């Protein structure tokens, strides 16, 4: 019985995981710095070479190739092998494809290739350059997975494949992303580096202009890829090529590794969401002649701004994260561009040296044989007689060796000579061949003795590759957006009003305000938001897509986010949960929303946030106290247990405040009576309430506000307008006056705000219905009147919120009410 060794499980797991990780890094995901290939790619090319699938031979079924690779060299599943084979044959994935495919090998749209039993392949001519010296002892061979065969550890790789085709892969804790380059530029840089081994990037950039992607496009700015070239890591901005034709934007080249179908789908989705509302139509007109995506614009749209939006909000521009991670000397290393070039040159020097040694040995062996044959020709009569008189071959072999001082190999070659070689013509051929071999031996010896000669051969071969395979650049390097105007983020956001619907469970939808058409008073309305089972619509707010929003919740917190981040789908969409955008707890409920236009964020001085709670408390804090709010929220007020914010407004310090209760009481007092405090504070009493009553609305407006009426809306759909003069100004802390007579028929008050005749109202119900009516359709009556029916409700439904929409630029409060400023 063997001895049991104790070890710590942490140490065992650490060592085992490191061994596994290194196996994946070396054996699957990361390319070798010398030939730029991962093991599966190398095995595919070698297997095709062994099968004789050269570029001048017929194609062979991919299933045959996959079977050969899997059975002999790579036992990791046929699909992985086929995927790698397909990738090396795709002209949009490889700058210089290594495999010549026949059949459906996928498309730029992301279409899957046909099954391997339908497709055929052979080596591309440039791939033959990777393998041309494989039989000249240029690289080491190692046993395959079952020790039954030998496979190359690396290919001779006359082509700098790593840099011209790039590489990408993810392994355990490591990733590589190397962009492709132009062959001609890489060859020129290699030739220069051979002559100037101390050259730095500032010298090499005379030859390498930057990445050259197979799909073309633009690289914006040099800083990203130059950083990658210097350090081995950087970010490269890749952009589609597009031009403007009248009212169209035509896209002719797309970023590398981005599917055309993804671009088209993303543009369409952004149009539906209102982010790209200047687009009238979208067509994919790509054909065999090339790629062409046409974006039709609406009349009056600025095509330069729309193109900037396309770059910002769609994959027409994306960042290529360059990471030059390779396997060098058996270990993962992050190299600079010069180090990658140096690794390839070091490999080529080793290959050419070993190739020359092999050719020297072969030439010496042949010259040795030819020397013996020439000796035989000089004494042909004697040798013929000696052979004829010998009793057996071995005796003749020994006699030749002893009489003429020949080696065994020479003597054996003489015995195998054919009679025709005794003719004068054949004697001349042998002499010529011997002289040629002697010349080759001298040449090979000089090469091995002279590093300069060896480098000269490498340069000649590289320049020959350039003559055979180099082509023009496809990707253009531009300093910036090629003449396009630099647009701020706010300029890229659509300038339109949104109607924000929020449900009890926190789902939010923010379609454009103009999708809600005006109806007559008393109608049933349309769906404002499609609610999930058990959910209810709680609030409706108004804002501009360019605003930032303060969201006040039942946890007495304020969260900040950008309005254009809200899901802006169809008006009858189910929306998305607001908790995916801000850090609301599951039990928190949205109570109010305060839009903050960009000019206010830049100049918050003299602006205040006014809050009202259900128990009649008012708080007034400087707007600057809320500018540090974020998606995780800040404490907005110090409210008593059970109390909550009901409404919020922005003010300028000179406003009048109107508070209204559920039972129809109102109070009007100067804003200045609310003491200014820092956040968070307990506030002061704004209105004293009768038992069971609660504040439901806050409206703040300048004394000279042009809106002459106060609008009341109740939960049963009744509403009225009352002249503002009927509400006397009082001191805060009183009970106020009756503003509307409520009853079981009208239900409690849900909204109070000042309006004028040409305003429009959006009234929303708990079941998700909305109606848009003109303010002038609401009857003007006194404070003690009940009002008229504004919306016809379904059984069990009730009004929950109202938004006023004016025809001039307004700053709006939590639910769309106007405020001073």
PDB file of N, CA and C in Angstrom, residues 576-651:
ATOM      1  N   UNK A 576     -40.231  49.306 -18.419  1.00  0.00           N
ATOM      2  CA  UNK A 576     -39.191  48.593 -17.689  1.00  0.00           C
ATOM      3  C   UNK A 576     -39.188  49.050 -16.246  1.00  0.00           C
ATOM      4  N   UNK A 577     -38.615  48.209 -15.381  1.00  0.00           N
ATOM      5  CA  UNK A 577     -38.596  48.563 -13.965  1.00  0.00           C
ATOM      6  C   UNK A 577     -37.568  49.658 -13.715  1.00  0.00           C
ATOM      7  N   UNK A 578     -38.016  50.703 -13.025  1.00  0.00           N
ATOM      8  CA  UNK A 578     -37.136  51.832 -12.727  1.00  0.00           C
ATOM      9  C   UNK A 578     -35.941  51.400 -11.895  1.00  0.00           C
ATOM     10  N   UNK A 579     -36.054  50.299 -11.205  1.00  0.00           N
ATOM     11  CA  UNK A 579     -34.949  49.822 -10.354  1.00  0.00           C
ATOM     12  C   UNK A 579     -33.750  49.356 -11.169  1.00  0.00           C
ATOM     13  N   UNK A 580     -33.935  49.152 -12.475  1.00  0.00           N
ATOM     14  CA  UNK A 580     -32.791  48.814 -13.321  1.00  0.00           C
ATOM     15  C   UNK A 580     -31.957  50.045 -13.653  1.00  0.00           C
ATOM     16  N   UNK A 581     -32.507  51.242 -13.365  1.00  0.00           N
ATOM     17  CA  UNK A 581     -31.799  52.488 -13.643  1.00  0.00           C
ATOM     18  C   UNK A 581     -31.306  53.177 -12.379  1.00  0.00           C
ATOM     19  N   UNK A 582     -32.047  53.052 -11.274  1.00  0.00           N
ATOM     20  CA  UNK A 582     -31.649  53.672 -10.017  1.00  0.00           C
ATOM     21  C   UNK A 582     -31.736  52.639  -8.905  1.00  0.00           C
ATOM     22  N   UNK A 583     -31.082  52.933  -7.790  1.00  0.00           N
ATOM     23  CA  UNK A 583     -30.947  51.947  -6.716  1.00  0.00           C
ATOM     24  C   UNK A 583     -32.107  51.918  -5.750  1.00  0.00           C
ATOM     25  N   UNK A 584     -33.330  51.973  -6.240  1.00  0.00           N
ATOM     26  CA  UNK A 584     -34.500  51.876  -5.366  1.00  0.00           C
ATOM     27  C   UNK A 584     -34.592  50.488  -4.742  1.00  0.00           C
ATOM     28  N   UNK A 585     -34.968  50.469  -3.458  1.00  0.00           N
ATOM     29  CA  UNK A 585     -35.211  49.192  -2.786  1.00  0.00           C
ATOM     30  C   UNK A 585     -36.537  48.616  -3.260  1.00  0.00           C
ATOM     31  N   UNK A 586     -36.726  47.305  -3.115  1.00  0.00           N
ATOM     32  CA  UNK A 586     -37.977  46.692  -3.599  1.00  0.00           C
ATOM     33  C   UNK A 586     -39.239  47.315  -3.001  1.00  0.00           C
ATOM     34  N   UNK A 587     -39.165  47.770  -1.734  1.00  0.00           N
ATOM     35  CA  UNK A 587     -40.355  48.306  -1.098  1.00  0.00           C
ATOM     36  C   UNK A 587     -40.566  49.794  -1.374  1.00  0.00           C
ATOM     37  N   UNK A 588     -39.609  50.473  -2.006  1.00  0.00           N
ATOM     38  CA  UNK A 588     -39.742  51.910  -2.269  1.00  0.00           C
ATOM     39  C   UNK A 588     -40.739  52.175  -3.392  1.00  0.00           C
ATOM     40  N   UNK A 589     -41.417  53.318  -3.273  1.00  0.00           N
ATOM     41  CA  UNK A 589     -42.408  53.733  -4.259  1.00  0.00           C
ATOM     42  C   UNK A 589     -42.068  55.131  -4.739  1.00  0.00           C
ATOM     43  N   UNK A 590     -42.195  55.380  -6.045  1.00  0.00           N
ATOM     44  CA  UNK A 590     -41.969  56.716  -6.588  1.00  0.00           C
ATOM     45  C   UNK A 590     -43.121  57.624  -6.189  1.00  0.00           C
ATOM     46  N   UNK A 591     -42.791  58.817  -5.644  1.00  0.00           N
ATOM     47  CA  UNK A 591     -43.807  59.764  -5.195  1.00  0.00           C
ATOM     48  C   UNK A 591     -43.837  61.027  -6.043  1.00  0.00           C
ATOM     49  N   UNK A 592     -42.706  61.470  -6.528  1.00  0.00           N
ATOM     50  CA  UNK A 592     -42.650  62.714  -7.307  1.00  0.00           C
ATOM     51  C   UNK A 592     -41.424  62.695  -8.189  1.00  0.00           C
ATOM     52  N   UNK A 593     -41.469  63.530  -9.227  1.00  0.00           N
ATOM     53  CA  UNK A 593     -40.366  63.624 -10.171  1.00  0.00           C
ATOM     54  C   UNK A 593     -40.149  65.092 -10.501  1.00  0.00           C
ATOM     55  N   UNK A 594     -38.902  65.548 -10.474  1.00  0.00           N
ATOM     56  CA  UNK A 594     -38.579  66.948 -10.709  1.00  0.00           C
ATOM     57  C   UNK A 594     -37.575  67.060 -11.854  1.00  0.00           C
ATOM     58  N   UNK A 595     -37.990  67.579 -13.011  1.00  0.00           N
ATOM     59  CA  UNK A 595     -37.046  67.758 -14.125  1.00  0.00           C
ATOM     60  C   UNK A 595     -36.074  68.905 -13.836  1.00  0.00           C
ATOM     61  N   UNK A 596     -34.818  68.715 -14.240  1.00  0.00           N
ATOM     62  CA  UNK A 596     -33.784  69.733 -14.068  1.00  0.00           C
ATOM     63  C   UNK A 596     -33.176  70.025 -15.438  1.00  0.00           C
ATOM     64  N   UNK A 597     -33.612  71.104 -16.109  1.00  0.00           N
ATOM     65  CA  UNK A 597     -33.012  71.452 -17.404  1.00  0.00           C
ATOM     66  C   UNK A 597     -31.535  71.779 -17.251  1.00  0.00           C
ATOM     67  N   UNK A 598     -30.769  71.548 -18.317  1.00  0.00           N
ATOM     68  CA  UNK A 598     -29.315  71.731 -18.274  1.00  0.00           C
ATOM     69  C   UNK A 598     -28.900  73.121 -17.818  1.00  0.00           C
ATOM     70  N   UNK A 599     -29.544  74.221 -18.275  1.00  0.00           N
ATOM     71  CA  UNK A 599     -29.117  75.544 -17.800  1.00  0.00           C
ATOM     72  C   UNK A 599     -29.204  75.693 -16.279  1.00  0.00           C
ATOM     73  N   UNK A 600     -30.193  75.058 -15.648  1.00  0.00           N
ATOM     74  CA  UNK A 600     -30.304  75.149 -14.197  1.00  0.00           C
ATOM     75  C   UNK A 600     -29.164  74.408 -13.511  1.00  0.00           C
ATOM     76  N   UNK A 601     -28.737  73.273 -14.099  1.00  0.00           N
ATOM     77  CA  UNK A 601     -27.626  72.528 -13.503  1.00  0.00           C
ATOM     78  C   UNK A 601     -26.329  73.310 -13.594  1.00  0.00           C
ATOM     79  N   UNK A 602     -26.198  74.115 -14.652  1.00  0.00           N
ATOM     80  CA  UNK A 602     -24.981  74.918 -14.806  1.00  0.00           C
ATOM     81  C   UNK A 602     -25.001  76.147 -13.909  1.00  0.00           C
ATOM     82  N   UNK A 603     -26.218  76.700 -13.640  1.00  0.00           N
ATOM     83  CA  UNK A 603     -26.332  77.903 -12.812  1.00  0.00           C
ATOM     84  C   UNK A 603     -27.447  77.701 -11.780  1.00  0.00           C
ATOM     85  N   UNK A 604     -27.175  76.931 -10.741  1.00  0.00           N
ATOM     86  CA  UNK A 604     -28.239  76.632  -9.760  1.00  0.00           C
ATOM     87  C   UNK A 604     -28.467  77.750  -8.749  1.00  0.00           C
ATOM     88  N   UNK A 605     -27.648  78.796  -8.765  1.00  0.00           N
ATOM     89  CA  UNK A 605     -27.783  79.841  -7.775  1.00  0.00           C
ATOM     90  C   UNK A 605     -29.166  80.515  -7.881  1.00  0.00           C
ATOM     91  N   UNK A 606     -29.761  80.756  -6.722  1.00  0.00           N
ATOM     92  CA  UNK A 606     -31.064  81.415  -6.690  1.00  0.00           C
ATOM     93  C   UNK A 606     -32.227  80.512  -7.024  1.00  0.00           C
ATOM     94  N   UNK A 607     -31.996  79.209  -7.093  1.00  0.00           N
ATOM     95  CA  UNK A 607     -33.066  78.236  -7.351  1.00  0.00           C
ATOM     96  C   UNK A 607     -33.216  77.332  -6.140  1.00  0.00           C
ATOM     97  N   UNK A 608     -34.474  76.937  -5.899  1.00  0.00           N
ATOM     98  CA  UNK A 608     -34.784  76.187  -4.683  1.00  0.00           C
ATOM     99  C   UNK A 608     -35.703  75.023  -5.016  1.00  0.00           C
ATOM    100  N   UNK A 609     -35.571  73.964  -4.200  1.00  0.00           N
ATOM    101  CA  UNK A 609     -36.458  72.810  -4.308  1.00  0.00           C
ATOM    102  C   UNK A 609     -37.479  72.917  -3.187  1.00  0.00           C
ATOM    103  N   UNK A 610     -38.758  73.005  -3.564  1.00  0.00           N
ATOM    104  CA  UNK A 610     -39.855  73.121  -2.597  1.00  0.00           C
ATOM    105  C   UNK A 610     -40.602  71.803  -2.561  1.00  0.00           C
ATOM    106  N   UNK A 611     -40.748  71.225  -1.366  1.00  0.00           N
ATOM    107  CA  UNK A 611     -41.414  69.937  -1.206  1.00  0.00           C
ATOM    108  C   UNK A 611     -42.598  70.089  -0.263  1.00  0.00           C
ATOM    109  N   UNK A 612     -43.656  69.356  -0.552  1.00  0.00           N
ATOM    110  CA  UNK A 612     -44.832  69.308   0.329  1.00  0.00           C
ATOM    111  C   UNK A 612     -45.087  67.863   0.706  1.00  0.00           C
ATOM    112  N   UNK A 613     -45.461  67.634   1.988  1.00  0.00           N
ATOM    113  CA  UNK A 613     -45.763  66.278   2.442  1.00  0.00           C
ATOM    114  C   UNK A 613     -47.257  66.128   2.682  1.00  0.00           C
ATOM    115  N   UNK A 614     -47.677  64.892   2.821  1.00  0.00           N
ATOM    116  CA  UNK A 614     -49.098  64.606   3.002  1.00  0.00           C
ATOM    117  C   UNK A 614     -49.647  65.254   4.269  1.00  0.00           C
ATOM    118  N   UNK A 615     -48.834  65.469   5.305  1.00  0.00           N
ATOM    119  CA  UNK A 615     -49.293  66.064   6.564  1.00  0.00           C
ATOM    120  C   UNK A 615     -49.164  67.572   6.596  1.00  0.00           C
ATOM    121  N   UNK A 616     -48.917  68.174   5.433  1.00  0.00           N
ATOM    122  CA  UNK A 616     -48.916  69.629   5.354  1.00  0.00           C
ATOM    123  C   UNK A 616     -47.585  70.288   5.634  1.00  0.00           C
ATOM    124  N   UNK A 617     -46.502  69.527   5.734  1.00  0.00           N
ATOM    125  CA  UNK A 617     -45.178  70.087   5.978  1.00  0.00           C
ATOM    126  C   UNK A 617     -44.571  70.526   4.644  1.00  0.00           C
ATOM    127  N   UNK A 618     -43.916  71.704   4.662  1.00  0.00           N
ATOM    128  CA  UNK A 618     -43.208  72.173   3.468  1.00  0.00           C
ATOM    129  C   UNK A 618     -41.725  72.324   3.790  1.00  0.00           C
ATOM    130  N   UNK A 619     -40.886  71.926   2.842  1.00  0.00           N
ATOM    131  CA  UNK A 619     -39.431  72.054   2.948  1.00  0.00           C
ATOM    132  C   UNK A 619     -38.932  72.880   1.789  1.00  0.00           C
ATOM    133  N   UNK A 620     -37.950  73.765   2.072  1.00  0.00           N
ATOM    134  CA  UNK A 620     -37.323  74.548   0.997  1.00  0.00           C
ATOM    135  C   UNK A 620     -35.813  74.461   1.158  1.00  0.00           C
ATOM    136  N   UNK A 621     -35.158  73.858   0.152  1.00  0.00           N
ATOM    137  CA  UNK A 621     -33.703  73.676   0.167  1.00  0.00           C
ATOM    138  C   UNK A 621     -33.099  74.269  -1.097  1.00  0.00           C
ATOM    139  N   UNK A 622     -31.859  74.726  -1.042  1.00  0.00           N
ATOM    140  CA  UNK A 622     -31.191  75.185  -2.272  1.00  0.00           C
ATOM    141  C   UNK A 622     -31.080  74.043  -3.281  1.00  0.00           C
ATOM    142  N   UNK A 623     -31.256  74.368  -4.535  1.00  0.00           N
ATOM    143  CA  UNK A 623     -31.121  73.350  -5.578  1.00  0.00           C
ATOM    144  C   UNK A 623     -29.733  72.722  -5.544  1.00  0.00           C
ATOM    145  N   UNK A 624     -28.720  73.498  -5.185  1.00  0.00           N
ATOM    146  CA  UNK A 624     -27.346  72.978  -5.150  1.00  0.00           C
ATOM    147  C   UNK A 624     -27.198  71.814  -4.179  1.00  0.00           C
ATOM    148  N   UNK A 625     -28.098  71.715  -3.173  1.00  0.00           N
ATOM    149  CA  UNK A 625     -28.037  70.588  -2.232  1.00  0.00           C
ATOM    150  C   UNK A 625     -28.333  69.251  -2.915  1.00  0.00           C
ATOM    151  N   UNK A 626     -28.962  69.306  -4.094  1.00  0.00           N
ATOM    152  CA  UNK A 626     -29.375  68.062  -4.760  1.00  0.00           C
ATOM    153  C   UNK A 626     -28.513  67.729  -5.983  1.00  0.00           C
ATOM    154  N   UNK A 627     -27.548  68.597  -6.286  1.00  0.00           N
ATOM    155  CA  UNK A 627     -26.744  68.359  -7.487  1.00  0.00           C
ATOM    156  C   UNK A 627     -25.818  67.162  -7.352  1.00  0.00           C
ATOM    157  N   UNK A 628     -25.543  66.762  -6.101  1.00  0.00           N
ATOM    158  CA  UNK A 628     -24.694  65.582  -5.906  1.00  0.00           C
ATOM    159  C   UNK A 628     -25.506  64.302  -5.817  1.00  0.00           C
ATOM    160  N   UNK A 629     -26.796  64.393  -6.107  1.00  0.00           N
ATOM    161  CA  UNK A 629     -27.615  63.170  -6.125  1.00  0.00           C
ATOM    162  C   UNK A 629     -27.126  62.263  -7.254  1.00  0.00           C
ATOM    163  N   UNK A 630     -27.323  60.957  -7.096  1.00  0.00           N
ATOM    164  CA  UNK A 630     -26.852  59.981  -8.074  1.00  0.00           C
ATOM    165  C   UNK A 630     -27.835  58.825  -8.119  1.00  0.00           C
ATOM    166  N   UNK A 631     -27.501  57.797  -8.868  1.00  0.00           N
ATOM    167  CA  UNK A 631     -28.449  56.694  -9.041  1.00  0.00           C
ATOM    168  C   UNK A 631     -28.634  55.869  -7.780  1.00  0.00           C
ATOM    169  N   UNK A 632     -27.749  56.019  -6.798  1.00  0.00           N
ATOM    170  CA  UNK A 632     -27.932  55.311  -5.524  1.00  0.00           C
ATOM    171  C   UNK A 632     -28.695  56.138  -4.502  1.00  0.00           C
ATOM    172  N   UNK A 633     -28.983  57.401  -4.831  1.00  0.00           N
ATOM    173  CA  UNK A 633     -29.854  58.203  -3.999  1.00  0.00           C
ATOM    174  C   UNK A 633     -29.163  58.923  -2.851  1.00  0.00           C
ATOM    175  N   UNK A 634     -29.793  60.025  -2.416  1.00  0.00           N
ATOM    176  CA  UNK A 634     -29.375  60.770  -1.228  1.00  0.00           C
ATOM    177  C   UNK A 634     -30.629  61.043  -0.408  1.00  0.00           C
ATOM    178  N   UNK A 635     -30.460  61.322   0.892  1.00  0.00           N
ATOM    179  CA  UNK A 635     -31.603  61.626   1.763  1.00  0.00           C
ATOM    180  C   UNK A 635     -32.114  63.012   1.409  1.00  0.00           C
ATOM    181  N   UNK A 636     -33.419  63.126   1.114  1.00  0.00           N
ATOM    182  CA  UNK A 636     -33.987  64.389   0.660  1.00  0.00           C
ATOM    183  C   UNK A 636     -34.586  65.201   1.801  1.00  0.00           C
ATOM    184  N   UNK A 637     -35.230  64.548   2.786  1.00  0.00           N
ATOM    185  CA  UNK A 637     -35.848  65.274   3.893  1.00  0.00           C
ATOM    186  C   UNK A 637     -35.921  64.376   5.110  1.00  0.00           C
ATOM    187  N   UNK A 638     -36.120  65.014   6.242  1.00  0.00           N
ATOM    188  CA  UNK A 638     -36.222  64.304   7.512  1.00  0.00           C
ATOM    189  C   UNK A 638     -37.680  64.313   7.947  1.00  0.00           C
ATOM    190  N   UNK A 639     -38.489  63.461   7.356  1.00  0.00           N
ATOM    191  CA  UNK A 639     -39.931  63.461   7.610  1.00  0.00           C
ATOM    192  C   UNK A 639     -40.273  62.597   8.817  1.00  0.00           C
ATOM    193  N   UNK A 640     -41.422  62.908   9.413  1.00  0.00           N
ATOM    194  CA  UNK A 640     -41.894  62.109  10.537  1.00  0.00           C
ATOM    195  C   UNK A 640     -42.346  60.736  10.048  1.00  0.00           C
ATOM    196  N   UNK A 641     -42.311  59.742  10.920  1.00  0.00           N
ATOM    197  CA  UNK A 641     -42.773  58.407  10.512  1.00  0.00           C
ATOM    198  C   UNK A 641     -44.210  58.452   9.988  1.00  0.00           C
ATOM    199  N   UNK A 642     -44.444  57.820   8.879  1.00  0.00           N
ATOM    200  CA  UNK A 642     -45.781  57.786   8.288  1.00  0.00           C
ATOM    201  C   UNK A 642     -46.054  58.913   7.324  1.00  0.00           C
ATOM    202  N   UNK A 643     -45.222  59.964   7.327  1.00  0.00           N
ATOM    203  CA  UNK A 643     -45.411  61.077   6.407  1.00  0.00           C
ATOM    204  C   UNK A 643     -44.640  60.798   5.127  1.00  0.00           C
ATOM    205  N   UNK A 644     -45.026  61.453   4.032  1.00  0.00           N
ATOM    206  CA  UNK A 644     -44.361  61.226   2.750  1.00  0.00           C
ATOM    207  C   UNK A 644     -44.530  62.437   1.855  1.00  0.00           C
ATOM    208  N   UNK A 645     -43.581  62.603   0.939  1.00  0.00           N
ATOM    209  CA  UNK A 645     -43.664  63.683  -0.043  1.00  0.00           C
ATOM    210  C   UNK A 645     -44.820  63.412  -0.999  1.00  0.00           C
ATOM    211  N   UNK A 646     -45.568  64.466  -1.332  1.00  0.00           N
ATOM    212  CA  UNK A 646     -46.649  64.318  -2.308  1.00  0.00           C
ATOM    213  C   UNK A 646     -46.369  65.105  -3.569  1.00  0.00           C
ATOM    214  N   UNK A 647     -45.570  66.167  -3.468  1.00  0.00           N
ATOM    215  CA  UNK A 647     -45.304  66.985  -4.649  1.00  0.00           C
ATOM    216  C   UNK A 647     -44.039  67.791  -4.444  1.00  0.00           C
ATOM    217  N   UNK A 648     -43.381  68.140  -5.568  1.00  0.00           N
ATOM    218  CA  UNK A 648     -42.123  68.884  -5.545  1.00  0.00           C
ATOM    219  C   UNK A 648     -42.157  69.915  -6.659  1.00  0.00           C
ATOM    220  N   UNK A 649     -41.536  71.087  -6.421  1.00  0.00           N
ATOM    221  CA  UNK A 649     -41.478  72.127  -7.443  1.00  0.00           C
ATOM    222  C   UNK A 649     -40.152  72.859  -7.345  1.00  0.00           C
ATOM    223  N   UNK A 650     -39.727  73.443  -8.467  1.00  0.00           N
ATOM    224  CA  UNK A 650     -38.581  74.344  -8.497  1.00  0.00           C
ATOM    225  C   UNK A 650     -39.074  75.778  -8.376  1.00  0.00           C
ATOM    226  N   UNK A 651     -38.401  76.580  -7.566  1.00  0.00           N
ATOM    227  CA  UNK A 651     -38.828  77.966  -7.371  1.00  0.00           C
ATOM    228  C   UNK A 651     -37.630  78.896  -7.478  1.00  0.00           C
TER     229      UNK A 651
END
